[in-house]
Amino acid sequence: MKQLRIGVLAGLFAVAGVLSWGAARLWDSLGTLPSVPVAAPIVLAVIAVVLAATALSLRARLRAQRERRPGAKGVDPLLAARAVVFGQASALVAALVAGMYGGVGVFLLIDGLDVPARRDQAIYAGASVLAGACVIAAAFFMERVCKLPEDEDENDGTGAARA
């Protein structure tokens, strides 16, 4: 399984941001810009909390298993792999969504925040970007928690396995 790359996530964020900024300009010139839902940052924050809680739980179980504590509940490798895949998928979607709301937020900031409704929309868009960053951080944490110790020593950075 490949690790998340910050460059890929930043690229998705940037492309989605530019496209949504352009779409917001076009949509606003043709009529009324659709609003940023209040639920957007809430849903992203809930996903970040679920990812972080799962990572903390897995970390505690793995630590207890490593220290051979009596009664320690082991971690099923398939469960850990599914958790990492969920984290990676969440990070990719969060980068796209945060980019989309970031582009709309930039448009609202440039267009002016004189209207209270637009100011609220800019706040919701900024909160969505922040919550998306939290999802990405939680996904990286999940990946770090579930990484196998031998993964670090297998490759010397050149892609060739050590003998």
Coordinates of C-alpha atoms in Angstrom, one line a residue:
M1 CA 0.0 0.0 0.0
K2 CA 1.4 3.4 -1.0
Q3 CA 1.6 6.2 1.5
L4 CA -0.2 9.5 1.2
R5 CA 1.9 12.2 -0.5
I6 CA 1.5 15.8 0.7
G7 CA 2.2 17.0 -2.8
V8 CA -0.7 15.0 -4.3
L9 CA -3.0 16.4 -1.7
A10 CA -1.8 20.0 -2.2
G11 CA -2.2 19.6 -5.9
L12 CA -5.8 18.3 -5.5
F13 CA -6.5 21.2 -3.2
A14 CA -5.0 23.8 -5.6
V15 CA -6.8 22.4 -8.7
A16 CA -10.1 22.2 -6.9
G17 CA -9.6 25.7 -5.5
V18 CA -8.9 27.3 -8.8
L19 CA -11.7 25.5 -10.6
S20 CA -14.2 26.4 -7.9
W21 CA -13.0 30.0 -7.8
G22 CA -13.6 30.3 -11.5
A23 CA -17.0 28.5 -11.3
A24 CA -18.0 30.9 -8.4
R25 CA -17.1 33.9 -10.6
L26 CA -19.1 32.5 -13.5
W27 CA -22.1 31.5 -11.4
D28 CA -22.2 34.8 -9.6
S29 CA -22.2 36.7 -12.9
L30 CA -25.1 34.6 -14.1
G31 CA -27.2 34.8 -11.0
T32 CA -27.0 33.9 -7.3
L33 CA -24.0 32.0 -6.0
P34 CA -25.1 28.8 -4.1
S35 CA -24.5 29.0 -0.4
V36 CA -21.9 27.1 1.5
P37 CA -23.8 24.7 3.8
V38 CA -23.3 25.0 7.5
A39 CA -23.0 21.2 7.7
A40 CA -19.8 21.1 5.5
P41 CA -17.3 22.0 8.3
I42 CA -19.3 19.9 10.8
V43 CA -19.2 16.7 8.7
L44 CA -15.5 17.2 7.9
A45 CA -14.8 17.7 11.7
V46 CA -16.7 14.6 12.6
I47 CA -14.7 12.6 10.0
A48 CA -11.5 14.0 11.5
V49 CA -12.6 13.1 15.1
V50 CA -13.5 9.5 14.0
L51 CA -10.1 9.1 12.2
A52 CA -8.2 10.5 15.2
A53 CA -10.2 8.3 17.7
T54 CA -9.6 5.2 15.6
A55 CA -5.9 6.0 15.4
L56 CA -5.6 6.5 19.1
S57 CA -7.5 3.3 19.9
L58 CA -5.3 1.3 17.4
R59 CA -2.1 2.9 18.9
A60 CA -3.1 1.9 22.4
R61 CA -3.9 -1.6 21.3
L62 CA -0.7 -2.0 19.4
R63 CA 1.4 -0.7 22.3
A64 CA -0.3 -3.1 24.7
Q65 CA 0.3 -5.9 22.2
R66 CA 4.0 -4.9 21.8
E67 CA 4.6 -4.7 25.5
R68 CA 2.8 -8.1 25.9
R69 CA 0.5 -6.9 28.6
P70 CA -1.8 -9.6 30.0
G71 CA -5.2 -9.5 28.5
A72 CA -4.1 -7.2 25.7
K73 CA -6.5 -7.3 22.8
G74 CA -4.5 -7.7 19.5
V75 CA -5.2 -5.8 16.3
D76 CA -6.4 -7.7 13.2
P77 CA -4.1 -6.8 10.3
L78 CA -7.1 -6.5 8.0
L79 CA -8.7 -4.0 10.4
A80 CA -5.6 -1.9 10.4
A81 CA -5.4 -2.0 6.6
R82 CA -9.0 -1.0 6.3
A83 CA -8.5 1.9 8.8
V84 CA -5.5 3.1 6.7
V85 CA -7.5 2.9 3.5
F86 CA -10.4 4.8 5.1
G87 CA -7.9 7.5 6.2
Q88 CA -6.3 7.8 2.8
A89 CA -9.7 8.0 1.0
S90 CA -10.9 10.6 3.6
A91 CA -7.7 12.7 3.0
L92 CA -8.2 12.7 -0.8
V93 CA -11.8 13.7 -0.5
A94 CA -11.1 16.3 2.2
A95 CA -8.4 17.8 -0.1
L96 CA -10.9 18.1 -2.9
V97 CA -13.7 19.5 -0.7
A98 CA -11.4 21.9 1.2
G99 CA -10.1 23.1 -2.2
M100 CA -13.6 23.6 -3.5
Y101 CA -14.7 25.6 -0.4
G102 CA -11.4 27.4 -0.3
G103 CA -11.9 28.7 -3.9
V104 CA -15.4 29.8 -3.1
G105 CA -14.1 31.5 0.1
V106 CA -11.4 33.4 -1.8
F107 CA -14.0 34.5 -4.3
L108 CA -16.2 35.8 -1.5
L109 CA -13.2 37.6 0.1
I110 CA -12.3 39.3 -3.1
D111 CA -15.9 40.1 -4.0
G112 CA -16.3 41.9 -0.7
L113 CA -17.8 41.0 2.6
D114 CA -20.3 44.0 2.8
V115 CA -23.3 41.7 2.8
P116 CA -23.7 39.8 6.1
A117 CA -24.9 36.6 4.2
R118 CA -21.6 36.6 2.2
R119 CA -19.6 37.2 5.3
D120 CA -21.3 34.1 6.9
Q121 CA -20.6 32.1 3.7
A122 CA -16.9 33.1 3.8
I123 CA -16.7 32.0 7.5
Y124 CA -18.3 28.6 6.7
A125 CA -15.9 28.2 3.7
G126 CA -12.9 29.0 5.9
A127 CA -14.1 26.6 8.6
S128 CA -14.5 23.9 5.9
V129 CA -10.9 24.4 4.8
L130 CA -9.7 24.1 8.4
A131 CA -11.8 21.0 9.0
G132 CA -10.4 19.5 5.8
A133 CA -6.9 20.1 7.0
C134 CA -7.8 18.3 10.3
V135 CA -9.0 15.3 8.3
I136 CA -5.7 15.2 6.4
A137 CA -3.7 15.5 9.6
A138 CA -5.7 12.7 11.2
A139 CA -5.2 10.5 8.1
F140 CA -1.5 11.0 8.3
F141 CA -1.6 10.1 12.0
M142 CA -3.6 7.0 11.2
E143 CA -1.0 6.0 8.6
R144 CA 1.8 6.5 11.0
V145 CA 0.1 4.5 13.7
C146 CA -0.6 1.5 11.5
K147 CA 2.8 1.5 9.8
L148 CA 4.7 -1.8 10.3
P149 CA 8.1 -1.4 11.9
E150 CA 9.9 -3.5 9.2
D151 CA 8.5 -1.0 6.6
E152 CA 11.1 1.6 7.7
D153 CA 14.1 -0.8 7.4
E154 CA 13.2 -2.6 4.2
N155 CA 14.2 0.1 1.8
D156 CA 17.2 2.4 1.9
G157 CA 15.5 5.2 0.0
T158 CA 16.6 3.9 -3.4
G159 CA 13.8 1.5 -3.8
A160 CA 16.0 -1.6 -3.5
A161 CA 15.6 -4.0 -0.6
R162 CA 18.5 -4.4 1.7
A163 CA 20.2 -7.8 1.8

